[in-house]
Short mmCIF file of C-alpha atoms and ligand atoms in Angstrom, two decimals:
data_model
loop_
_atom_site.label_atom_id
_atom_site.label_comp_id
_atom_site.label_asym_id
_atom_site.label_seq_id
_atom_site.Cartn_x
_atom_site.Cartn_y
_atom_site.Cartn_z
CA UNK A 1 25.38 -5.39 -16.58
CA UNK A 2 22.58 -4.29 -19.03
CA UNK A 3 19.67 -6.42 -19.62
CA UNK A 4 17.46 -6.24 -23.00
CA UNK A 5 13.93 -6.40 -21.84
CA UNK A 6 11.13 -7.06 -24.01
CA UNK A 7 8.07 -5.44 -22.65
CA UNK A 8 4.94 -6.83 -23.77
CA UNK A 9 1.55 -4.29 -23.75
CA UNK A 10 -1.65 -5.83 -23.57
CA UNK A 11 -3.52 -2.78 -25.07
CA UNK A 12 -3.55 -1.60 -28.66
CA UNK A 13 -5.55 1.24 -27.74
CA UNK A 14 -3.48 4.48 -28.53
CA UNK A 15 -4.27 6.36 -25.37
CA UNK A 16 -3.38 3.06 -23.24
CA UNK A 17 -2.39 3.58 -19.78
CA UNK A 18 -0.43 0.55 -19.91
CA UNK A 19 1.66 1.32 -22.70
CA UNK A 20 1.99 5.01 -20.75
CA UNK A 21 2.80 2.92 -17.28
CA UNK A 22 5.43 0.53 -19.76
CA UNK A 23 6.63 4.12 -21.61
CA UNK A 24 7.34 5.55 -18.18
CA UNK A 25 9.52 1.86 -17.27
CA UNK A 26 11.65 3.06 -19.79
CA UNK A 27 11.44 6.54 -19.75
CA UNK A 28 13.16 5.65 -15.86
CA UNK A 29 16.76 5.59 -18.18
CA UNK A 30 17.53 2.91 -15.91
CA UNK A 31 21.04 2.28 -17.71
CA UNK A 32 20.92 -1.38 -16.50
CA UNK A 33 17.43 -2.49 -18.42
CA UNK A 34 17.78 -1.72 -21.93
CA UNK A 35 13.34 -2.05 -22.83
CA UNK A 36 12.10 -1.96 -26.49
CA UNK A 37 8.11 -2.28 -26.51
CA UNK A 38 6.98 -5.42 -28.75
CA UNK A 39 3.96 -4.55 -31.46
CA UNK A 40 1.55 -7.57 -30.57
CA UNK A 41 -1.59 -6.24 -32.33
CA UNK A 42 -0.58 -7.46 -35.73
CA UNK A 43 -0.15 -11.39 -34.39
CA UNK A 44 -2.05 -13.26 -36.60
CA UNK A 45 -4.79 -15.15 -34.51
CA UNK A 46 -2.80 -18.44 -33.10
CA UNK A 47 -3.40 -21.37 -35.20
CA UNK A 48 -2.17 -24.90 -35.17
CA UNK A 49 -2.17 -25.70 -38.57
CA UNK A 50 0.10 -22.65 -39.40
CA UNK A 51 3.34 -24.25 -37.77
CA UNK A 52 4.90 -25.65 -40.75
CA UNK A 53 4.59 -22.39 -42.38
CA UNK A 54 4.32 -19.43 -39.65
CA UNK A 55 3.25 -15.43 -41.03
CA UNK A 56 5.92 -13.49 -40.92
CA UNK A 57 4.53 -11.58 -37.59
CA UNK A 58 5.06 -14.55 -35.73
CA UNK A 59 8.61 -15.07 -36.77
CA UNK A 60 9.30 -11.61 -35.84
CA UNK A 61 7.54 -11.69 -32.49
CA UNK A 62 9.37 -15.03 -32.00
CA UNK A 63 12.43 -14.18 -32.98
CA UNK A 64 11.92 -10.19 -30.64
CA UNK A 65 11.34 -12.41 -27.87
CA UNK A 66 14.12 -14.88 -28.29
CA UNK A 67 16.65 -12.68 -28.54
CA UNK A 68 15.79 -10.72 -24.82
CA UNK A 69 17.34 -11.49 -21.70
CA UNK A 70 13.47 -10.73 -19.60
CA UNK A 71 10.20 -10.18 -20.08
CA UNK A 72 8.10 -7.68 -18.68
CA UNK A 73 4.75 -7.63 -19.10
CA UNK A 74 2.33 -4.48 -18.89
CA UNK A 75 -1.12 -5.28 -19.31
CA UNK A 76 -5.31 -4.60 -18.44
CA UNK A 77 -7.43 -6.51 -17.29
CA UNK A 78 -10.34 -7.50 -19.26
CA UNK A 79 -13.43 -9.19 -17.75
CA UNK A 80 -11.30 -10.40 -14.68
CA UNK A 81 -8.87 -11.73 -17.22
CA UNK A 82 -6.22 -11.43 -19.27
CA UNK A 83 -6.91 -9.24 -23.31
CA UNK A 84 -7.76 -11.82 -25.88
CA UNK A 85 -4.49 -10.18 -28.04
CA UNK A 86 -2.04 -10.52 -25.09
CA UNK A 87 -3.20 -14.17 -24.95
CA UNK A 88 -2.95 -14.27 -28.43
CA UNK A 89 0.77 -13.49 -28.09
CA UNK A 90 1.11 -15.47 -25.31
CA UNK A 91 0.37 -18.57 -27.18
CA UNK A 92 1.60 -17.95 -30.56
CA UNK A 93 5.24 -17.37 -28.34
CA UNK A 94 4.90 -20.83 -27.11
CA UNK A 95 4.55 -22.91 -30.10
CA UNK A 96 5.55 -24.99 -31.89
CA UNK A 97 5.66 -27.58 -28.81
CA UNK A 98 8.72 -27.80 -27.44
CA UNK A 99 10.39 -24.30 -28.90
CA UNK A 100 8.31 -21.85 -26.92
CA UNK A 101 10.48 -18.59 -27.03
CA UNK A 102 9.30 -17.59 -23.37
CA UNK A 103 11.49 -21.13 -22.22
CA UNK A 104 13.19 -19.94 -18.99
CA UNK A 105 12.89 -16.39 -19.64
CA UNK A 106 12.85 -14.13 -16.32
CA UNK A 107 9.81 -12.20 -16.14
CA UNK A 108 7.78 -9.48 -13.77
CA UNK A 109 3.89 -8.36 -14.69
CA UNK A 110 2.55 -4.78 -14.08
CA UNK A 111 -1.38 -4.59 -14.48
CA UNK A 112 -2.93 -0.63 -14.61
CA UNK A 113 -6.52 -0.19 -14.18
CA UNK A 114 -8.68 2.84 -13.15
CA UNK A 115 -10.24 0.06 -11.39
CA UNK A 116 -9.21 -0.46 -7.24
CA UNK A 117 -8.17 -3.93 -7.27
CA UNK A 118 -5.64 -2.84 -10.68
CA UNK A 119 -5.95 -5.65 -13.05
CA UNK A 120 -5.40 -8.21 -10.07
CA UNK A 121 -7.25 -11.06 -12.30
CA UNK A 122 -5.25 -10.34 -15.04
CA UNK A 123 -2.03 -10.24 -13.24
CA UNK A 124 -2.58 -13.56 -11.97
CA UNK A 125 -3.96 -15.14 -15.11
CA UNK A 126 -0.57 -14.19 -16.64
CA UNK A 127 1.70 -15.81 -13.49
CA UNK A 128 -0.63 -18.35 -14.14
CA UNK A 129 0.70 -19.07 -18.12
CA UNK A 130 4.29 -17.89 -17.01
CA UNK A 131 4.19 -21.21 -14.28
CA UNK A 132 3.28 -23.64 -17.76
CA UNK A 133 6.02 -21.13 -19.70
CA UNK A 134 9.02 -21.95 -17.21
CA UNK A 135 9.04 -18.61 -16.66
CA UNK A 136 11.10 -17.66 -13.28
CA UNK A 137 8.38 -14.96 -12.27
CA UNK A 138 9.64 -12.13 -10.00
CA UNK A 139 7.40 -12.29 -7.06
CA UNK A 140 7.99 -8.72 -5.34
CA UNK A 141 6.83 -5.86 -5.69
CA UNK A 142 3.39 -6.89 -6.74
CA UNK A 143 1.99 -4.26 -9.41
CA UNK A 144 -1.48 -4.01 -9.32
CA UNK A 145 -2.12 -0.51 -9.92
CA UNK A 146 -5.42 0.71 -9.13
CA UNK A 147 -6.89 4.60 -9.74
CA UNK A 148 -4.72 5.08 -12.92
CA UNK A 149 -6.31 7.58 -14.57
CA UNK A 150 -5.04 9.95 -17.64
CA UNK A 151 -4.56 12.73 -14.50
CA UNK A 152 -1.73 10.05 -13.37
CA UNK A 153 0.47 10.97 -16.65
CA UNK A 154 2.37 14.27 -17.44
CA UNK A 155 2.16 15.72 -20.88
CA UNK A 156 5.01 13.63 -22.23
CA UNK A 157 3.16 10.19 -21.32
CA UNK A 158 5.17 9.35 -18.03
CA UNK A 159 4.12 9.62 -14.93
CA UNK A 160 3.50 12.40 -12.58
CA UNK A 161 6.23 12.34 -9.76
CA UNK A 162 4.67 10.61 -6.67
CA UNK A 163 3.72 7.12 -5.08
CA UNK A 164 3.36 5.02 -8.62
CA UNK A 165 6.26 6.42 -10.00
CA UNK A 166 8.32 5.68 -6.96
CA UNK A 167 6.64 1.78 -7.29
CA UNK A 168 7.64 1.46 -11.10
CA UNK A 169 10.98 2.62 -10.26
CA UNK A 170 11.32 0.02 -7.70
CA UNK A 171 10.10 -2.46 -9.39
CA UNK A 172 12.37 -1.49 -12.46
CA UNK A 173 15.82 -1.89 -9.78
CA UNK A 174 13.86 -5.17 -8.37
CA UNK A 175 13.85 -6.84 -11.44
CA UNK A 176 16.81 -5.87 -13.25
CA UNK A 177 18.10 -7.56 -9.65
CA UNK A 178 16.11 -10.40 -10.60
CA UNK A 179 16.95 -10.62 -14.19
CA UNK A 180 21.00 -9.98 -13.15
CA UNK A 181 20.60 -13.28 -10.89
CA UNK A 182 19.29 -15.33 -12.99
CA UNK A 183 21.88 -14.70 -15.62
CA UNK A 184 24.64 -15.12 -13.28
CA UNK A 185 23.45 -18.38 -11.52
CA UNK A 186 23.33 -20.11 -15.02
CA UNK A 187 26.70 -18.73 -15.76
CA UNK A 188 27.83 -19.87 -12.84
CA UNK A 189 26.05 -23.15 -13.29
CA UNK A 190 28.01 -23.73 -16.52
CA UNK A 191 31.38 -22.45 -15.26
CA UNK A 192 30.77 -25.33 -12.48
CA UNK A 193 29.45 -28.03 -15.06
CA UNK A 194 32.42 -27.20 -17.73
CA UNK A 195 35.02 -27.45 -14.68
CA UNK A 196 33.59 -30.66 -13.07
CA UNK A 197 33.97 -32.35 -16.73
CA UNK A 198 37.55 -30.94 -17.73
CA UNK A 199 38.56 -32.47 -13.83
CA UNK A 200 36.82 -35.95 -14.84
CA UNK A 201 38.36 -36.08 -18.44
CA UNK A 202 41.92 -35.07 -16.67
CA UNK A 203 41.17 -38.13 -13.66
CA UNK A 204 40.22 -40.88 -16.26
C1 LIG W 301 -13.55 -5.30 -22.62
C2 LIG W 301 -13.16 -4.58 -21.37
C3 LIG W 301 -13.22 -5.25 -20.16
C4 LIG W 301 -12.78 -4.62 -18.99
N1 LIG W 301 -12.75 -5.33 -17.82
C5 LIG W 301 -12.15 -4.79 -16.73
C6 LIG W 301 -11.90 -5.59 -15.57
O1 LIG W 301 -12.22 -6.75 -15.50
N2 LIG W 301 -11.24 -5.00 -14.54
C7 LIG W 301 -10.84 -3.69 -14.57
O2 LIG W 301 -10.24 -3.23 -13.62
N3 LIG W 301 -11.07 -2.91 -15.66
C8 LIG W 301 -11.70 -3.44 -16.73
N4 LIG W 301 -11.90 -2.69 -17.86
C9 LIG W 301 -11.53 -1.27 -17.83
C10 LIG W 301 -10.06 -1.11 -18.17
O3 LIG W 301 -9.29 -1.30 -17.00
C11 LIG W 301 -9.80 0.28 -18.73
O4 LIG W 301 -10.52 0.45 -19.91
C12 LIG W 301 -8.33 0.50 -18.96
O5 LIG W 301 -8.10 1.84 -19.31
C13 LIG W 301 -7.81 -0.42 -20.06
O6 LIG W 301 -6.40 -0.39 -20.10
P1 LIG W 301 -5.62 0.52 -21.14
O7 LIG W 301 -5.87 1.95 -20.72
O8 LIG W 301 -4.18 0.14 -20.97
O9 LIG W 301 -6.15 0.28 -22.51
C14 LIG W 301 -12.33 -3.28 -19.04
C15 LIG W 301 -12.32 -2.61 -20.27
C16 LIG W 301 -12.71 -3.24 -21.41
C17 LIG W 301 -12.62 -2.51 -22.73
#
């Protein structure tokens, strides 16, 4: 089964080593995750009183994010915490109350940082949101990776063959796993729930 995963970067910079970590997710050709990075530096700053009438970045975003089986999110860490435009996207996502487009949506978090502890702040800042989001979080592998440096990439962007490559690739299998359960469960859920009610209807 192929999964469409929208993979949020939480870098605009062009020479990110996020969206190079994220590019090399895809790059994987893992025929079962089907990944299409989603633009968040053009969100409009997230405003309450813009509801009734959302900019049209929103309604894209929104509407990008609804229509994706799982999440994945690829992000820095900035001052121990997660980028002001990743929150940004986080929230405008969210709203209005009660029609947040991350609702239920299976999710896993890389973080990237030249840094040792790679973007561990960050990565938890963003479990954090996904717990309020009723986001089913994939718990393992962890992906904080630390000592990513531009020498970590080839010269298409991906990464060099080694130990991070061979993490992302695992974590790629782990959570199409995770995104494939999910799914299934629900499926199954409703199979059981449609079944149980055709057997009362028939016994009345
Ligand atoms: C405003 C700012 C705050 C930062 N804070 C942290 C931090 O808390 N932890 C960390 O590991 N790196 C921090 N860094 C360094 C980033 O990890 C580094 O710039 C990284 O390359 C940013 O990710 P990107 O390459 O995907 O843009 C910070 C960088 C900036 C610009």
């Amino acid at each position: 089964m192929t999964y469409k995963i929208a993979i949020i970067v939480g870098s605009l910079r062009e020479g990110s080593l996020n969206r190079r970590v994220a590019r090399s997710i895809c790059a994987l050709r893992n025929d079962n995750l089907d990944c299409s990075m989603i633009e968040i530096g053009d969100l409009p700053l997230y405003n309450q009183d813009l509801d009734a009438d959302p900019p049209e970045q929103w309604v894209r975003f929104r509407q990008q994010i609804a229509a994706a089986d799982g999440v994945l999110f690829c992000s820095p860490e900035y001052n121990r915490g997660i980028p002001g435009v990743l929150k940004n996207a986080i929230d405008v996502g969210s709203r209005p109350y009660g029609q947040s487009v991350f609702d239920k949506k299976p999710a896993a978090i890389v973080t990237a940082s030249p840094g040792s502890i790679g973007g561990f702040g960050a990565n938890h800042q963003i479990r954090q949101a996904g717990v309020f989001l009723n986001m089913p979080m994939m718990q393992q592998p962890e992906a904080y990776l630390g000592h990513v440096t531009d020498d970590s990439f080839d010269e298409t962007g991906c990464l060099k063959e080694g130990p991070l490559k061979g993490l992302i690739a695992t974590l790629a299998h782990a959570f199409h796993d995770w995104v494939d359960m999910i799914h299934r469960s629900r499926q199954l859920l409703a199979e059981d729930s449609a079944h149980a009610a055709l057997q009362a209807k028939e016994h009345a």
